[in-house]
Every structure is written in C-alpha cells, then in structure tokens.
C-alpha cells in the first residue's frame, strides 16, 4: 500500500500511539476527572521547583552557584523558611479556590479522549500555537493588571511582594490571579482544539518556563540562551524590579511592539553601577 508524504504528516507516530494507548488503558476515569488539571498544575509546579530548591540551598556554600544569580546585588538565595511559607500559601489557595473553580470549568468544557494519538507534526504545531496564544492572552491580562489600579491591588499586588523572585514564587499570587492564569492556559488549548497529549505537553512546558522565569538564576543551559525570541529569568526579574516593562511571560515580541521592552542587561548594569558608586 502506498502512503503519501502528506498522509505521513498526519498519521499518528507509533511511539505516540503506543504512549497514548497505555495512558488511556484503564485510566479514562482519571483522565476525565475535573480535578486533574488543577491537581497536576500544583504537583508539577512542586516537582519542577525541586532542582531550584537544591540550587538555593547550595547557594550559601558554593561560589559557582552564586555566580549564576542574575544580579550580584539581588542578595542571597531565599532561605528554606521562605520556601516553606510560600509552599503553604500556594497550597491553601489551590485547595480553597483554584481546584474547585477549575473543576467547574472542566465540567463545562467536557473533554474527550480520542482513540488516535496526534502525529509528531500536529503535536509540535499545537504546542507552539498554544504558547503563542497563551503568551498573547497573558500579555494583555498582565498589562491590564498593572495599568488599572484596582486590578493591581485586588489581583496582582500579592505576586509583587517578591522583588527578587524565586522558583516557588511563580505561583505565589492571589487566588484570583492563580485561577485566571490556569483558565488562560486551559482556554488556550481548548480554543485551538488540541489533542490531550498536545495539551499535556503544553501544560508541562508552561509550568517549567514559569518556574525558570522566576528562579533568580541566569543558568548556562537556560532556554532563552538558545532562543533569542524568549526573555527568560533576566527578562522577568527586570519586570519584578521595574514593574513598568516586560509584561509578556515568555516571548518578547509583544513588549517590543508596544514599547514596553527593556533589556535585562542594561537594567542590571545600571543597578550595579549605582551600587559601586555608593
């Protein structure tokens, strides 16, 4: 039987099909649970923060780790007690607000589990499209929260208690903000009609990039060093310091287009120069 190149692009990859069948087998009730999205978001966030907890612990004794800190004047890494306090704040907000509200959204959304896995091409396109759409929604929402005083006070101000963010603080925000960002992520995948595997990969990578953005380290292997279109942790830490620039979560094109972009290097260089003069 002859198979065209076009058909190959849309046929499910054997590896993905095998993975999808193993996930679906006997787990459909779990996969369709309205509580799955919020629970996975919280647990994935904790797991991805673990390497940075180790880095912060090593920062007190290892000069190499301290050299990866974004700015010398940003102070020492956060203490374990600060991590502990942050953990309980985030857990409380997920349990009391995010989990039940996200469950209602999932029930209204009524997700389904198709029999076929996506092709590698479809998986890649859907994940990239999700990031571009989510990045757009986030930029608009984030910009509004900073420009509308009552929105900032009611929704976003709590997140900016961290002038120097750390990994776990990526989700240390008000219940309203946590819920809004989860709904933006879920809504982006829903609007694009993504396959559940594409959506799961998007949510995982989205959690990783959010953690990396707030980690406080300019790591040699960070993604923004490989992809110039991404801002990374220096870009977002500049936002936490200035609060008037760099509103997009991952990419920099919207900030360039709207004139809200500021280069992280120039901001931290000026800050370092002022510290030296003192």
Tab-separated table of N, CA and C in Angstrom, residues 16-83:
chain	number	residue	atom	x	y	z
A	16	UNK	N	4.060	7.673	19.756
A	16	UNK	CA	2.996	8.453	20.396
A	16	UNK	C	1.715	7.630	20.532
A	17	UNK	N	1.418	6.806	19.513
A	17	UNK	CA	0.215	5.975	19.590
A	17	UNK	C	0.327	4.955	20.720
A	18	UNK	N	1.513	4.345	20.849
A	18	UNK	CA	1.714	3.399	21.946
A	18	UNK	C	1.614	4.068	23.303
A	19	UNK	N	2.197	5.266	23.414
A	19	UNK	CA	2.123	6.022	24.668
A	19	UNK	C	0.683	6.379	24.987
A	20	UNK	N	-0.047	6.840	23.987
A	20	UNK	CA	-1.430	7.255	24.206
A	20	UNK	C	-2.310	6.080	24.604
A	21	UNK	N	-2.106	4.925	23.968
A	21	UNK	CA	-2.905	3.749	24.310
A	21	UNK	C	-2.614	3.275	25.731
A	22	UNK	N	-1.342	3.359	26.136
A	22	UNK	CA	-1.002	2.935	27.501
A	22	UNK	C	-1.573	3.894	28.534
A	23	UNK	N	-1.649	5.169	28.181
A	23	UNK	CA	-2.227	6.156	29.105
A	23	UNK	C	-3.737	5.965	29.213
A	24	UNK	N	-4.365	5.721	28.067
A	24	UNK	CA	-5.830	5.580	28.057
A	24	UNK	C	-6.296	4.299	28.726
A	25	UNK	N	-5.496	3.234	28.625
A	25	UNK	CA	-5.930	1.913	29.094
A	25	UNK	C	-6.182	1.918	30.605
A	26	UNK	N	-7.417	1.816	30.984
A	26	UNK	CA	-7.769	1.703	32.396
A	26	UNK	C	-7.671	2.992	33.191
A	27	UNK	N	-7.384	4.115	32.507
A	27	UNK	CA	-7.229	5.366	33.244
A	27	UNK	C	-8.184	6.453	32.743
A	28	UNK	N	-9.196	6.082	32.004
A	28	UNK	CA	-10.070	7.086	31.411
A	28	UNK	C	-10.800	7.904	32.464
A	29	UNK	N	-11.197	7.252	33.547
A	29	UNK	CA	-11.912	7.977	34.590
A	29	UNK	C	-11.019	9.034	35.238
A	30	UNK	N	-9.742	8.682	35.421
A	30	UNK	CA	-8.795	9.646	35.990
A	30	UNK	C	-8.531	10.783	35.009
A	31	UNK	N	-8.334	10.432	33.736
A	31	UNK	CA	-8.017	11.441	32.728
A	31	UNK	C	-9.158	12.419	32.512
A	32	UNK	N	-10.383	11.979	32.731
A	32	UNK	CA	-11.549	12.845	32.543
A	32	UNK	C	-11.993	13.507	33.840
A	33	UNK	N	-11.266	13.287	34.921
A	33	UNK	CA	-11.636	13.890	36.201
A	33	UNK	C	-11.544	15.421	36.129
A	34	UNK	N	-12.536	16.132	36.614
A	34	UNK	CA	-12.483	17.601	36.591
A	34	UNK	C	-11.403	18.173	37.503
A	35	UNK	N	-10.887	17.354	38.409
A	35	UNK	CA	-9.863	17.825	39.337
A	35	UNK	C	-8.450	17.603	38.819
A	36	UNK	N	-8.312	16.932	37.673
A	36	UNK	CA	-6.985	16.545	37.201
A	36	UNK	C	-6.136	17.766	36.836
A	37	UNK	N	-6.703	18.720	36.121
A	37	UNK	CA	-5.909	19.843	35.613
A	37	UNK	C	-5.267	20.641	36.744
A	38	UNK	N	-6.062	21.032	37.740
A	38	UNK	CA	-5.522	21.834	38.838
A	38	UNK	C	-4.563	21.018	39.701
A	39	UNK	N	-4.892	19.750	39.943
A	39	UNK	CA	-4.009	18.904	40.755
A	39	UNK	C	-2.659	18.729	40.071
A	40	UNK	N	-2.676	18.460	38.776
A	40	UNK	CA	-1.421	18.291	38.037
A	40	UNK	C	-0.635	19.588	37.985
A	41	UNK	N	-1.331	20.715	37.854
A	41	UNK	CA	-0.645	22.011	37.818
A	41	UNK	C	0.135	22.239	39.106
A	42	UNK	N	-0.488	21.931	40.242
A	42	UNK	CA	0.170	22.137	41.534
A	42	UNK	C	1.329	21.160	41.733
A	43	UNK	N	1.084	19.882	41.471
A	43	UNK	CA	2.124	18.868	41.701
A	43	UNK	C	3.293	19.034	40.729
A	44	UNK	N	2.987	19.372	39.471
A	44	UNK	CA	4.057	19.605	38.502
A	44	UNK	C	4.904	20.799	38.907
A	45	UNK	N	4.246	21.835	39.396
A	45	UNK	CA	4.977	23.024	39.848
A	45	UNK	C	5.947	22.666	40.969
A	46	UNK	N	5.489	21.886	41.931
A	46	UNK	CA	6.361	21.484	43.040
A	46	UNK	C	7.548	20.663	42.539
A	47	UNK	N	7.277	19.710	41.646
A	47	UNK	CA	8.351	18.846	41.147
A	47	UNK	C	9.395	19.648	40.374
A	48	UNK	N	8.950	20.604	39.575
A	48	UNK	CA	9.883	21.389	38.770
A	48	UNK	C	10.655	22.404	39.610
A	49	UNK	N	10.117	22.746	40.771
A	49	UNK	CA	10.818	23.672	41.671
A	49	UNK	C	11.937	22.983	42.448
A	50	UNK	N	11.859	21.661	42.562
A	50	UNK	CA	12.817	20.930	43.393
A	50	UNK	C	14.280	21.194	43.021
A	51	UNK	N	14.672	21.189	41.735
A	51	UNK	CA	16.083	21.477	41.417
A	51	UNK	C	16.538	22.861	41.879
A	52	UNK	N	15.621	23.824	41.847
A	52	UNK	CA	15.991	25.177	42.256
A	52	UNK	C	16.042	25.314	43.776
A	53	UNK	N	15.284	24.477	44.481
A	53	UNK	CA	15.426	24.424	45.936
A	53	UNK	C	16.830	23.949	46.285
A	54	UNK	N	17.321	22.958	45.546
A	54	UNK	CA	18.685	22.467	45.759
A	54	UNK	C	19.696	23.573	45.447
A	55	UNK	N	19.502	24.291	44.349
A	55	UNK	CA	20.413	25.381	43.997
A	55	UNK	C	20.426	26.461	45.075
A	56	UNK	N	19.235	26.822	45.576
A	56	UNK	CA	19.170	27.842	46.620
A	56	UNK	C	19.871	27.381	47.892
A	57	UNK	N	19.743	26.080	48.212
A	57	UNK	CA	20.424	25.556	49.396
A	57	UNK	C	21.935	25.562	49.202
A	58	UNK	N	22.380	25.245	47.977
A	58	UNK	CA	23.819	25.236	47.692
A	58	UNK	C	24.393	26.644	47.571
A	59	UNK	N	23.521	27.604	47.283
A	59	UNK	CA	23.998	28.969	47.069
A	59	UNK	C	24.717	29.563	48.264
A	60	UNK	N	24.384	29.082	49.452
A	60	UNK	CA	25.038	29.610	50.640
A	60	UNK	C	26.462	29.120	50.826
A	61	UNK	N	26.826	28.045	50.124
A	61	UNK	CA	28.152	27.466	50.338
A	61	UNK	C	28.972	27.332	49.052
A	62	UNK	N	28.340	27.505	47.903
A	62	UNK	CA	29.028	27.270	46.627
A	62	UNK	C	29.120	28.559	45.818
A	63	UNK	N	30.330	29.003	45.553
A	63	UNK	CA	30.543	30.230	44.791
A	63	UNK	C	30.049	30.085	43.352
A	64	UNK	N	30.206	28.907	42.751
A	64	UNK	CA	29.757	28.703	41.382
A	64	UNK	C	28.249	28.936	41.259
A	65	UNK	N	27.492	28.415	42.214
A	65	UNK	CA	26.040	28.613	42.190
A	65	UNK	C	25.708	30.086	42.360
A	66	UNK	N	26.397	30.752	43.272
A	66	UNK	CA	26.137	32.189	43.482
A	66	UNK	C	26.462	32.987	42.227
A	67	UNK	N	27.433	32.542	41.435
A	67	UNK	CA	27.784	33.274	40.217
A	67	UNK	C	26.679	33.211	39.172
A	68	UNK	N	25.774	32.248	39.296
A	68	UNK	CA	24.660	32.149	38.357
A	68	UNK	C	23.499	33.055	38.737
A	69	UNK	N	23.549	33.648	39.929
A	69	UNK	CA	22.489	34.580	40.319
A	69	UNK	C	22.454	35.740	39.323
A	70	UNK	N	21.267	36.231	39.011
A	70	UNK	CA	21.113	37.215	37.933
A	70	UNK	C	21.847	38.503	38.229
A	71	UNK	N	21.785	38.994	39.458
A	71	UNK	CA	22.468	40.239	39.802
A	71	UNK	C	23.156	40.068	41.141
A	72	UNK	N	24.367	40.559	41.216
A	72	UNK	CA	25.130	40.433	42.465
A	72	UNK	C	24.430	41.142	43.608
A	73	UNK	N	23.709	42.214	43.299
A	73	UNK	CA	23.032	42.967	44.347
A	73	UNK	C	21.674	42.431	44.723
A	74	UNK	N	21.303	41.270	44.163
A	74	UNK	CA	19.972	40.744	44.451
A	74	UNK	C	19.906	40.040	45.798
A	75	UNK	N	21.024	39.930	46.477
A	75	UNK	CA	21.023	39.320	47.790
A	75	UNK	C	21.206	37.822	47.731
A	76	UNK	N	21.274	37.173	48.892
A	76	UNK	CA	21.472	35.722	48.939
A	76	UNK	C	20.219	34.991	48.466
A	77	UNK	N	20.339	33.712	48.131
A	77	UNK	CA	19.150	32.932	47.759
A	77	UNK	C	18.144	32.900	48.904
A	78	UNK	N	16.876	32.680	48.606
A	78	UNK	CA	15.859	32.639	49.670
A	78	UNK	C	16.122	31.482	50.633
A	79	UNK	N	15.786	31.698	51.867
A	79	UNK	CA	16.007	30.678	52.891
A	79	UNK	C	14.988	29.548	52.751
A	80	UNK	N	15.270	28.432	53.416
A	80	UNK	CA	14.336	27.315	53.419
A	80	UNK	C	13.027	27.696	54.090
A	81	UNK	N	13.093	28.564	55.072
A	81	UNK	CA	11.869	29.022	55.742
A	81	UNK	C	10.980	29.801	54.783
A	82	UNK	N	11.598	30.596	53.910
A	82	UNK	CA	10.830	31.348	52.919
A	82	UNK	C	10.153	30.393	51.943
A	83	UNK	N	10.849	29.348	51.557
A	83	UNK	CA	10.249	28.321	50.712
A	83	UNK	C	9.066	27.657	51.425
